[in-house]
GROMACS .gro file of C-alpha atoms in nm:
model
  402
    1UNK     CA    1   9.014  17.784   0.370
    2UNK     CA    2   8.830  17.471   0.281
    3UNK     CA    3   9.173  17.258   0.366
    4UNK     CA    4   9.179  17.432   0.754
    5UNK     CA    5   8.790  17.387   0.795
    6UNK     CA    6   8.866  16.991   0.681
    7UNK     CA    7   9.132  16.968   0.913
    8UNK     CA    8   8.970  17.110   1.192
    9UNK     CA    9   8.665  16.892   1.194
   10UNK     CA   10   8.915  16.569   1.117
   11UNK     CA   11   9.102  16.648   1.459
   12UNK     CA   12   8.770  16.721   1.665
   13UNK     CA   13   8.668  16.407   1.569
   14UNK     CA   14   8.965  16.170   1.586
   15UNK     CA   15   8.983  16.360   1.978
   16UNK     CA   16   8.658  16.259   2.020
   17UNK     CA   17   8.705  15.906   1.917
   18UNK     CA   18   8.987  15.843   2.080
   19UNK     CA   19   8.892  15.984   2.407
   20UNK     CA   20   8.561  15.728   2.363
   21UNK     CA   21   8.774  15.465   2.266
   22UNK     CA   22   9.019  15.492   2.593
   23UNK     CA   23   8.788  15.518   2.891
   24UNK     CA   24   8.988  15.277   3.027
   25UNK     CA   25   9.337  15.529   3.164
   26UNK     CA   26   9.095  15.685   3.397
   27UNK     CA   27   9.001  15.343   3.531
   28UNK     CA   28   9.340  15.249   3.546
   29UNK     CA   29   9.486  15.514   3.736
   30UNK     CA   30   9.195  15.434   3.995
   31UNK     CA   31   9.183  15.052   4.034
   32UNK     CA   32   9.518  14.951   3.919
   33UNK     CA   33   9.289  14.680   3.690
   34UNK     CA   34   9.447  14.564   3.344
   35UNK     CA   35   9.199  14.636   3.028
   36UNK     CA   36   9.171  14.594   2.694
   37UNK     CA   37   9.318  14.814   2.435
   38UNK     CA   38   9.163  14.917   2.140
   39UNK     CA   39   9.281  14.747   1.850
   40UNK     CA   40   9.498  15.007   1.545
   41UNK     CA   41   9.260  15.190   1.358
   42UNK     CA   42   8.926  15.121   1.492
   43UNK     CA   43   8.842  15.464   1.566
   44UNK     CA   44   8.872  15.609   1.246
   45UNK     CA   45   8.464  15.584   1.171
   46UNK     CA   46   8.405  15.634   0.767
   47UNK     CA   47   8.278  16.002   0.845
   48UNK     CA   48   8.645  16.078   1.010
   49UNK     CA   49   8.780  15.912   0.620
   50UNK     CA   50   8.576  16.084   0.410
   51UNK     CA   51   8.689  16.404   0.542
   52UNK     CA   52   9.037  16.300   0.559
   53UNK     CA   53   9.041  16.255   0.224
   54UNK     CA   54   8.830  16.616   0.144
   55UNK     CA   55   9.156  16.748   0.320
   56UNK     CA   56   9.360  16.597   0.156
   57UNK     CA   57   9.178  16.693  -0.172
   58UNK     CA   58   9.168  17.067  -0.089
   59UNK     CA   59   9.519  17.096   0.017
   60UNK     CA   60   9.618  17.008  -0.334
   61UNK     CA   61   9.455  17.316  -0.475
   62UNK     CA   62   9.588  17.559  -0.252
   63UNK     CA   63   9.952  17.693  -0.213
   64UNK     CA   64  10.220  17.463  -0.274
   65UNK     CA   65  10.404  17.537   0.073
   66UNK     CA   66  10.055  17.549   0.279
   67UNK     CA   67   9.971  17.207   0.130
   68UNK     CA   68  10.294  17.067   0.279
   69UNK     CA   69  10.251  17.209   0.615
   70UNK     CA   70   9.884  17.102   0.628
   71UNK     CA   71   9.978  16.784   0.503
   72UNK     CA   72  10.282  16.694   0.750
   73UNK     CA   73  10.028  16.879   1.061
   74UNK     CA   74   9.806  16.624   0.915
   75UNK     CA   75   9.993  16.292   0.930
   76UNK     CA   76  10.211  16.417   1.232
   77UNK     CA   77   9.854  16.492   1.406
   78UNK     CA   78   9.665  16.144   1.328
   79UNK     CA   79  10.009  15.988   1.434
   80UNK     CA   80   9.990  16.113   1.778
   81UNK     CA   81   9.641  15.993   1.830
   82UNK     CA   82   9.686  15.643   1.671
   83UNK     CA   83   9.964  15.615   1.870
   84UNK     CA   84   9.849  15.705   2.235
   85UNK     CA   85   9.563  15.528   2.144
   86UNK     CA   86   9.693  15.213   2.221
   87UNK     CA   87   9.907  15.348   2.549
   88UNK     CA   88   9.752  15.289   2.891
   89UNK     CA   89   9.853  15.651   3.025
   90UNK     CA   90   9.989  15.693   3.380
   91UNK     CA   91   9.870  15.958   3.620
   92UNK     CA   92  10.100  16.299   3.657
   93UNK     CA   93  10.408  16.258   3.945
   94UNK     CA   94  10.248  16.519   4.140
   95UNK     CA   95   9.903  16.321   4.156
   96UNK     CA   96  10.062  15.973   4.286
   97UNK     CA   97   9.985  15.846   4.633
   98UNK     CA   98  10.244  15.669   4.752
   99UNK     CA   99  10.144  15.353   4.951
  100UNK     CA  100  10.368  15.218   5.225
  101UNK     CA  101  10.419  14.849   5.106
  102UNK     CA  102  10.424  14.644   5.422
  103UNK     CA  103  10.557  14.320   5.291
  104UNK     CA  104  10.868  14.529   5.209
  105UNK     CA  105  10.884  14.616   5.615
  106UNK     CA  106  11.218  14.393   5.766
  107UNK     CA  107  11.189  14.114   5.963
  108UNK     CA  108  11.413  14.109   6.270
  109UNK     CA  109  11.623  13.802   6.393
  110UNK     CA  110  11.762  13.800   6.760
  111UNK     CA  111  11.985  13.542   6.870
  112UNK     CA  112  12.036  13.515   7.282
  113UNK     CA  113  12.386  13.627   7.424
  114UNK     CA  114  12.410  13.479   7.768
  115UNK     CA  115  12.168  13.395   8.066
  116UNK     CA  116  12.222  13.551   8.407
  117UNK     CA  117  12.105  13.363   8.696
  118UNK     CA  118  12.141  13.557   9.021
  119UNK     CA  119  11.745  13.550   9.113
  120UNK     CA  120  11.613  13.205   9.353
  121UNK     CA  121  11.485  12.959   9.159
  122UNK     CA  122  11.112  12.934   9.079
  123UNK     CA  123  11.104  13.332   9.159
  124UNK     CA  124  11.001  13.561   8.849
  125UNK     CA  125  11.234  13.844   8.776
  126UNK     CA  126  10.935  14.105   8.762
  127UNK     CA  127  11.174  14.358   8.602
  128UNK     CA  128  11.438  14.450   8.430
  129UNK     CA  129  11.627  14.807   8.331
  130UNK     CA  130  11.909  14.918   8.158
  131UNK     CA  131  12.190  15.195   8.281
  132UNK     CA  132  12.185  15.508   8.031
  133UNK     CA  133  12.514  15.371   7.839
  134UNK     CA  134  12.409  15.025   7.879
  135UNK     CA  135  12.690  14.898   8.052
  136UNK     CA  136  12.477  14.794   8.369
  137UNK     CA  137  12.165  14.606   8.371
  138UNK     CA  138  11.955  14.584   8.744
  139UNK     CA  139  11.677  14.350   8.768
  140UNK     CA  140  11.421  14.296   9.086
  141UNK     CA  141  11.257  13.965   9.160
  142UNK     CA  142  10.996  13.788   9.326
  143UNK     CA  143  11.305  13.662   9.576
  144UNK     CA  144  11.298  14.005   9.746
  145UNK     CA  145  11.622  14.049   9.574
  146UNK     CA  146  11.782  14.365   9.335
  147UNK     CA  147  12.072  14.209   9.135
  148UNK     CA  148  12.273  14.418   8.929
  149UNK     CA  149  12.524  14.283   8.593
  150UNK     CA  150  12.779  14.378   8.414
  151UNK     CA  151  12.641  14.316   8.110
  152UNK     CA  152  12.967  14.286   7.851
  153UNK     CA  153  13.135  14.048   8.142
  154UNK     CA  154  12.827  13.872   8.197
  155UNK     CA  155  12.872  13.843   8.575
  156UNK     CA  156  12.703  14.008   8.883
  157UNK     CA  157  12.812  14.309   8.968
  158UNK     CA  158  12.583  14.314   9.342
  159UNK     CA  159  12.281  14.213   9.515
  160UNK     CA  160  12.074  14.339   9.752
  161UNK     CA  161  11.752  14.271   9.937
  162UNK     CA  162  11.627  14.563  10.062
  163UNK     CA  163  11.255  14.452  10.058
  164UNK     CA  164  11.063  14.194  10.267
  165UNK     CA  165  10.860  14.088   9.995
  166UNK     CA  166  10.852  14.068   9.641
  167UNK     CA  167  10.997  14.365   9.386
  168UNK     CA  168  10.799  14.419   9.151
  169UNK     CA  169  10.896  14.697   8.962
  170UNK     CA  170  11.217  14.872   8.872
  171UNK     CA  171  11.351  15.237   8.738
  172UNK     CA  172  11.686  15.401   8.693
  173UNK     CA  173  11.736  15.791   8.679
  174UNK     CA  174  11.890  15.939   8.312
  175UNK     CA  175  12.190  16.010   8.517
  176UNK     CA  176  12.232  15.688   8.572
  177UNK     CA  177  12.320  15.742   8.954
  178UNK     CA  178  12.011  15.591   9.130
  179UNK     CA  179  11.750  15.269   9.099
  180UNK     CA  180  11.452  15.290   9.239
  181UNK     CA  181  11.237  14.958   9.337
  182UNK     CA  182  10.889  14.965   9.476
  183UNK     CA  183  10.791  14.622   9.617
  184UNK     CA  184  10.466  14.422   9.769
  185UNK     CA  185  10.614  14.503  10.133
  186UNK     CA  186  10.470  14.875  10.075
  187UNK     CA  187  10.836  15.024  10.066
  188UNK     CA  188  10.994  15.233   9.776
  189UNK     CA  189  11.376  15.224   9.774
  190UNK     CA  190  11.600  15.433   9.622
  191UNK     CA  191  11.917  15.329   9.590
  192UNK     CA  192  12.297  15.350   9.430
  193UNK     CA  193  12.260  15.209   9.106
  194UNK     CA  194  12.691  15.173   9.118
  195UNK     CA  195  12.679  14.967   9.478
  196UNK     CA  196  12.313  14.911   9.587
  197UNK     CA  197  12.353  15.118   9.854
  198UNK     CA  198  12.008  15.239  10.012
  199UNK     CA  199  12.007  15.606   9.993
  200UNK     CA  200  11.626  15.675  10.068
  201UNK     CA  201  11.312  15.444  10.180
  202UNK     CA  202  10.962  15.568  10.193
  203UNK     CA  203  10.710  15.336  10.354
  204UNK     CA  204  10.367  15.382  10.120
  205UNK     CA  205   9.977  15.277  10.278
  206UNK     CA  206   9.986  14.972  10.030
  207UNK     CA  207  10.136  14.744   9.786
  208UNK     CA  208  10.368  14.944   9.533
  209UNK     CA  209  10.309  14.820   9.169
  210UNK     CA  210  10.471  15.070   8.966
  211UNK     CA  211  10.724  15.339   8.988
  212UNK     CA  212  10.875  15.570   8.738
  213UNK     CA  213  11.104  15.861   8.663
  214UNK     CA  214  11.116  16.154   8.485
  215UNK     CA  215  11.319  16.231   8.214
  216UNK     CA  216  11.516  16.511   8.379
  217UNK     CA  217  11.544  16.325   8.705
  218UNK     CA  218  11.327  16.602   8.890
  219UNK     CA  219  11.043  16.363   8.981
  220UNK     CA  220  10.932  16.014   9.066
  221UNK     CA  221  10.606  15.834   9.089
  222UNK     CA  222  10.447  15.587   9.186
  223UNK     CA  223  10.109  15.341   9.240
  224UNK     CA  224   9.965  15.059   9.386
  225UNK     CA  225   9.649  14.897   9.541
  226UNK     CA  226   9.611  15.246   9.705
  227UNK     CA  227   9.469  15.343   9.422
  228UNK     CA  228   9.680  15.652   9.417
  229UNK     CA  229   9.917  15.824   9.215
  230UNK     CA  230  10.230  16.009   9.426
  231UNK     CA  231  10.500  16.218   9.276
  232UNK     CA  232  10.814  16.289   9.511
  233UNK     CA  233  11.087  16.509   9.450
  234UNK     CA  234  11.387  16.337   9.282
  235UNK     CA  235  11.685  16.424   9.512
  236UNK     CA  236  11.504  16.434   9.875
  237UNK     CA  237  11.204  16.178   9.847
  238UNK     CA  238  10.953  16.430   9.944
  239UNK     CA  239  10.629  16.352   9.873
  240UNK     CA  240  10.498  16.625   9.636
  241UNK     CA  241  10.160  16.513   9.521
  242UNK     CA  242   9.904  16.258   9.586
  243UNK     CA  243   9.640  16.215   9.252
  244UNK     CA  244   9.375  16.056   9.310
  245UNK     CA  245   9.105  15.986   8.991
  246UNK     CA  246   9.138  15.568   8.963
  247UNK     CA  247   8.869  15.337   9.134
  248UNK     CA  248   9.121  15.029   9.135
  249UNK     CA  249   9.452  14.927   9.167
  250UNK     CA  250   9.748  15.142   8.966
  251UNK     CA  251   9.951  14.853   8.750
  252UNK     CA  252  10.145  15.103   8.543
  253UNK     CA  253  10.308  15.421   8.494
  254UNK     CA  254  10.528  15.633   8.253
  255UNK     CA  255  10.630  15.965   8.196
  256UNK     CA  256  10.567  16.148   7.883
  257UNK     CA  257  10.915  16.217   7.690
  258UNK     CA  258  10.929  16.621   7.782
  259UNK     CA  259  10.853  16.520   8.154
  260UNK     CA  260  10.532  16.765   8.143
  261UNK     CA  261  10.261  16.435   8.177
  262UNK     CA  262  10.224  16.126   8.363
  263UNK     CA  263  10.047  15.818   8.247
  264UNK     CA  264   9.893  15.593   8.488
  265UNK     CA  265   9.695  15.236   8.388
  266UNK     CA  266   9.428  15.083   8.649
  267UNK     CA  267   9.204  14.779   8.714
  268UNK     CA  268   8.958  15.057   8.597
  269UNK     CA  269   9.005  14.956   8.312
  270UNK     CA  270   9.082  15.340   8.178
  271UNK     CA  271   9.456  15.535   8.159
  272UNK     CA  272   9.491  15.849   8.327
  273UNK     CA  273   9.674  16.165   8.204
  274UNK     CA  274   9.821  16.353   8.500
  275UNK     CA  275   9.978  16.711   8.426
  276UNK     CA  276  10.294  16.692   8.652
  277UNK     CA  277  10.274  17.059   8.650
  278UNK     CA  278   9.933  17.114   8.853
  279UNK     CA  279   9.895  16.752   8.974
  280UNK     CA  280   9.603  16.735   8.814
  281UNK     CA  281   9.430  16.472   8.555
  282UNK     CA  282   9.353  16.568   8.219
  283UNK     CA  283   8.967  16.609   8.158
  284UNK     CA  284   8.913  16.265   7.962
  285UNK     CA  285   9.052  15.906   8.080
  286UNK     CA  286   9.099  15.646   7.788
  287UNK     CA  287   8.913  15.356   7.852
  288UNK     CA  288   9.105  15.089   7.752
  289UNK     CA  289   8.868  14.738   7.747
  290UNK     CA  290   9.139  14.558   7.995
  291UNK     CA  291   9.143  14.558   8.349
  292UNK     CA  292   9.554  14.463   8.429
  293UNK     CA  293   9.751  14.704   8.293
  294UNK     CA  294  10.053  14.581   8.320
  295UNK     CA  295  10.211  14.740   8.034
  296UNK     CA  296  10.257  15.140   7.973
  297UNK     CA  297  10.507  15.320   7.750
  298UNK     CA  298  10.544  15.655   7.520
  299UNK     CA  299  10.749  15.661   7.207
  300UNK     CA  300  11.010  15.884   7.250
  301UNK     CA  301  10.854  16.147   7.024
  302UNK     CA  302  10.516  16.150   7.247
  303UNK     CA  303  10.342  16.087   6.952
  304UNK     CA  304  10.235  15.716   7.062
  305UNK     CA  305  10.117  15.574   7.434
  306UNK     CA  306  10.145  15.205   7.407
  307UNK     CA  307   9.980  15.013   7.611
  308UNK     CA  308   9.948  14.631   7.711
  309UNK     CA  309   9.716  14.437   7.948
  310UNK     CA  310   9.547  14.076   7.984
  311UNK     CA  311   9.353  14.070   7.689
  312UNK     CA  312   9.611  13.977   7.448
  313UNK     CA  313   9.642  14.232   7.218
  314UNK     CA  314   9.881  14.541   7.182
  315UNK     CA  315   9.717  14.924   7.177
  316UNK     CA  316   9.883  15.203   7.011
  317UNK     CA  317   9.716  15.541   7.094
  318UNK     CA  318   9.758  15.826   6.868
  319UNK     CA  319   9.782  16.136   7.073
  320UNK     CA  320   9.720  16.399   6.821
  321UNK     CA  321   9.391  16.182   6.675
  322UNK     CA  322   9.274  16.030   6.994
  323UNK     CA  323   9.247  15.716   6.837
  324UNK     CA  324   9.350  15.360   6.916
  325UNK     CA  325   9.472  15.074   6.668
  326UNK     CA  326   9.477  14.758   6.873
  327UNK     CA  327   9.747  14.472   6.730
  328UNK     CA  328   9.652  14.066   6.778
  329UNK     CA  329   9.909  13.831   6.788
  330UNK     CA  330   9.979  13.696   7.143
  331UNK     CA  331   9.753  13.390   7.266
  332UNK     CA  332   9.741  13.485   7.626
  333UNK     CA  333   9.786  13.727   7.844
  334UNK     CA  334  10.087  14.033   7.813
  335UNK     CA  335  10.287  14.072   8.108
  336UNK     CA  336  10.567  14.288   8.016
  337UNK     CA  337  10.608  14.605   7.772
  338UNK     CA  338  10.898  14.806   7.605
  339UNK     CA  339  10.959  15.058   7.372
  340UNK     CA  340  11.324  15.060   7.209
  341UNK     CA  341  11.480  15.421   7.236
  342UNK     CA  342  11.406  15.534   6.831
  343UNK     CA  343  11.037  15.461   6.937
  344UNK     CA  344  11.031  15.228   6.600
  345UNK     CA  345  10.952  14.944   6.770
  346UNK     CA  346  10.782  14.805   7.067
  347UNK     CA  347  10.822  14.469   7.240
  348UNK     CA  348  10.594  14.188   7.422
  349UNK     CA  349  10.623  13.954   7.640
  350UNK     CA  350  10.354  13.693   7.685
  351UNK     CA  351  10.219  13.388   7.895
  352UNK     CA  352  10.229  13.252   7.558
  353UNK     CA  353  10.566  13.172   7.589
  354UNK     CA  354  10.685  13.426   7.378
  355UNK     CA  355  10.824  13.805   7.303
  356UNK     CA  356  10.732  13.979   6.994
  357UNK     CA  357  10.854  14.251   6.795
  358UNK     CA  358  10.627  14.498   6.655
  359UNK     CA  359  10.682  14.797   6.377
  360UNK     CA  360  10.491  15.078   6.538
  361UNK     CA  361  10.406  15.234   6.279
  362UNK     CA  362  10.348  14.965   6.062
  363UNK     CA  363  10.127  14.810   6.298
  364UNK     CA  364  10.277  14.488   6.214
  365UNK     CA  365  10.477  14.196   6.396
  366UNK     CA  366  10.836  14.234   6.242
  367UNK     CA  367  11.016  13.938   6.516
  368UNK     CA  368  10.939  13.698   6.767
  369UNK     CA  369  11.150  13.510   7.066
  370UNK     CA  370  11.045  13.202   7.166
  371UNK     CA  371  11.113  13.088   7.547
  372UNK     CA  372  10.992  12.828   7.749
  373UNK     CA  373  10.807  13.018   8.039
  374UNK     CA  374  10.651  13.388   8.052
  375UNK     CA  375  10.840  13.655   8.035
  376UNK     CA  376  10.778  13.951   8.317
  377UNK     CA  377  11.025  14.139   8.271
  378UNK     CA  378  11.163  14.340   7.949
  379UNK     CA  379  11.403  14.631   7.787
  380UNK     CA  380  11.571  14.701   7.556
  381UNK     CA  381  11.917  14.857   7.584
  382UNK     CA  382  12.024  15.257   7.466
  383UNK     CA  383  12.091  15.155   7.142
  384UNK     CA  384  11.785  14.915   7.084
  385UNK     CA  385  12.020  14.609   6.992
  386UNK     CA  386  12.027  14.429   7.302
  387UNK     CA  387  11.683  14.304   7.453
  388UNK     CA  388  11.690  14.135   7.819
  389UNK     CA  389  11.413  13.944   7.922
  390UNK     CA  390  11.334  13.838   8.274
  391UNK     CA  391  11.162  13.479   8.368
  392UNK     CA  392  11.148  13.226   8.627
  393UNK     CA  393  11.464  13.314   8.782
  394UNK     CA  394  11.662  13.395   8.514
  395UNK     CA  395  11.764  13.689   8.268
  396UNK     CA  396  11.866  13.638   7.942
  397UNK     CA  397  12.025  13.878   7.683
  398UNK     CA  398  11.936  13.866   7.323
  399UNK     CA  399  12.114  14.046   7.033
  400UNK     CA  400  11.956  14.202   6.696
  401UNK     CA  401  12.116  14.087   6.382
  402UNK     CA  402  12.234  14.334   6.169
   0.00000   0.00000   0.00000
């Protein structure tokens, strides 16, 4: 009896000492901070001895056989405790937070493929699209002129000029069957995407600055100086809708992946949710801090509305949170905006003279293209490898190293 009662207050104190003697493995676990260690042995106090050896002294009275249990518990016990002692302890699996590690996030390299010049020179090519398998790429200048290319032959496949004044912005349908162009001479043009032959024109109040389609090919929009947003039915051109919410010019516009919403960015300063469903805006706008809007795009999940303008900086908007992360790194103004198709990444194109790649979620510059001149015009192709940028009358395919 005396041997248990020993042994019992020998391992209440050696716990207590050695849980006063490592602080530290809670710190640890916290901070990440190195510490000191405890050197062997210095938290056996002379009380935690002297009973040691009382144990030890009573165990030799009693039965032979309990003596040698309570002596190996004993030794086996102060073991353990000497020996963790000194071991900075980690934190249980199940309690770890795993941290993404952003210097671990790969760089991209892209390397340019050819340069197509089919646009005047000194005339921006204001945008550029890809066909759905990426075979065709159409892009619309400030020359008045659609040009489409071949894009593994690297020649032109045709050109047109449907508009009297400068195209400004570009679309293809998910069929891949029509491009539709909306230019500064108020006129929206939809047209083959195989021949350039006009198929339908619709004459608008005022400059067209965007158009878009939707994902099912149901619906396009568009906007301009009108301030207006107008949805037409897809096969016919007939004007469906005309939203009205903005108090400036309409620089940008993109459907939401499931078709169901319409984005629309203004001079307002603010982007505009349109349900596609009731033609009406939701409740809120998102002010946005930048009057030219020039850049719009969702990720392909709808999480994410990305968003570009003349301030210089990128804007990712959660659309579950609400919230906005905004992403330096440009020196001047954006001009152009795209979103390659596994929504991973986004790319700009500056007055700086360059394009940069950016890890959306990340939030992190992962690439960069330099060029000589701004680029106005950018996409990247079905399977994201392939970038094409438009400039002063050229456009230029780049490749992604693997």
């Amino acid at each position: 009896r005396g041997a248990s009662l020993s042994l019992a207050a020998l391992t209440f104190l050696l716990t207590q000492q050695s849980a006063q003697s490592a602080p530290s493995t809670a710190l640890l676990a916290s901070t990440g901070e190195a510490i000191l260690q405890p050197e062997p042995g210095a938290f056996l106090s002379p009380l935690v001895l002297r009973l040691a050896q009382k144990a030890m002294k009573d165990m030799m009275i009693a039965k032979p056989m309990m003596s040698l249990i309570l002596t190996i518990s004993l030794f086996l016990g102060g073991a353990y405790l000497l020996t963790h002692a000194q071991e900075i302890k980690k934190p249980p699996q199940k309690d770890k937070k795993v941290k993404v590690d952003k210097t671990k996030v790969r760089k991209q390299e892209w390397i340019q493929l050819a340069q197509l010049n089919g646009h005047k020179r000194r005339s921006e090519v204001w945008a550029v699209a890809f066909s759905p398998d990426g075979k065709t790429l159409i892009s619309a200048g400030e020359d008045a002129t659609v040009v489409a290319w071949d894009v593994n032959q690297r020649k032109m496949l045709w050109k047109s000029a449907p508009h009297q004044d400068e195209v400004v912005t570009l679309a293809i349908s998910a069929d891949g069957r029509r491009a539709i162009t909306g230019g500064w001479d108020n006129m929206i043009n939809v047209m083959s995407a195989k021949n350039g032959k006009l198929m339908i024109r619709i004459k608008m109040k005022a400059r067209v600055e965007s158009v878009a389609i939707s994902p099912d090919g149901r619906f396009f929009a568009s906007a301009g100086r009108d301030n207006v947003v107008s949805i037409f039915k897809g096969q016919t051109g007939q004007l469906l809708a005309s939203m009205k919410g903005h108090t400036e010019r309409i620089l940008s516009l993109a459907f939401s992946p499931d078709g169901k919403f319409l984005a629309s960015g203004s001079e307002d300063k603010t982007i505009r949710l349109w349900d596609v469903a009731t033609q009406k805006p939701l409740p809120k706008p998102i002010p946005t801090g930048t009057d030219d809007m020039r850049g719009l795009a969702f990720t392909p999940n709808g999480r994410y509305l990305i968003s570009s303008g003349d301030n210089d900086v990128l804007r990712i908007w959660d659309l579950k949170t609400k919230q906005a992360v905004q992403i330096p790194g440009h020196s001047r103004k954006i001009w152009s905006l795209a979103v390659d198709p596994t929504g991973a990444f986004a790319a700009t194109g500056s007055a700086d003279g360059s394009v940069r790649i950016w890890d959306i979620e990340n939030r992190r510059q992962v690439g960069q293209i330099s060029l000589d001149d701004k680029t106005t015009g950018l996409c990247f192709s079905p399977d994201g490898r392939t970038l094409a940028t438009g400039t002063d009358k050229l456009v230029t395919l780049w490749r992604r190293k693997k």
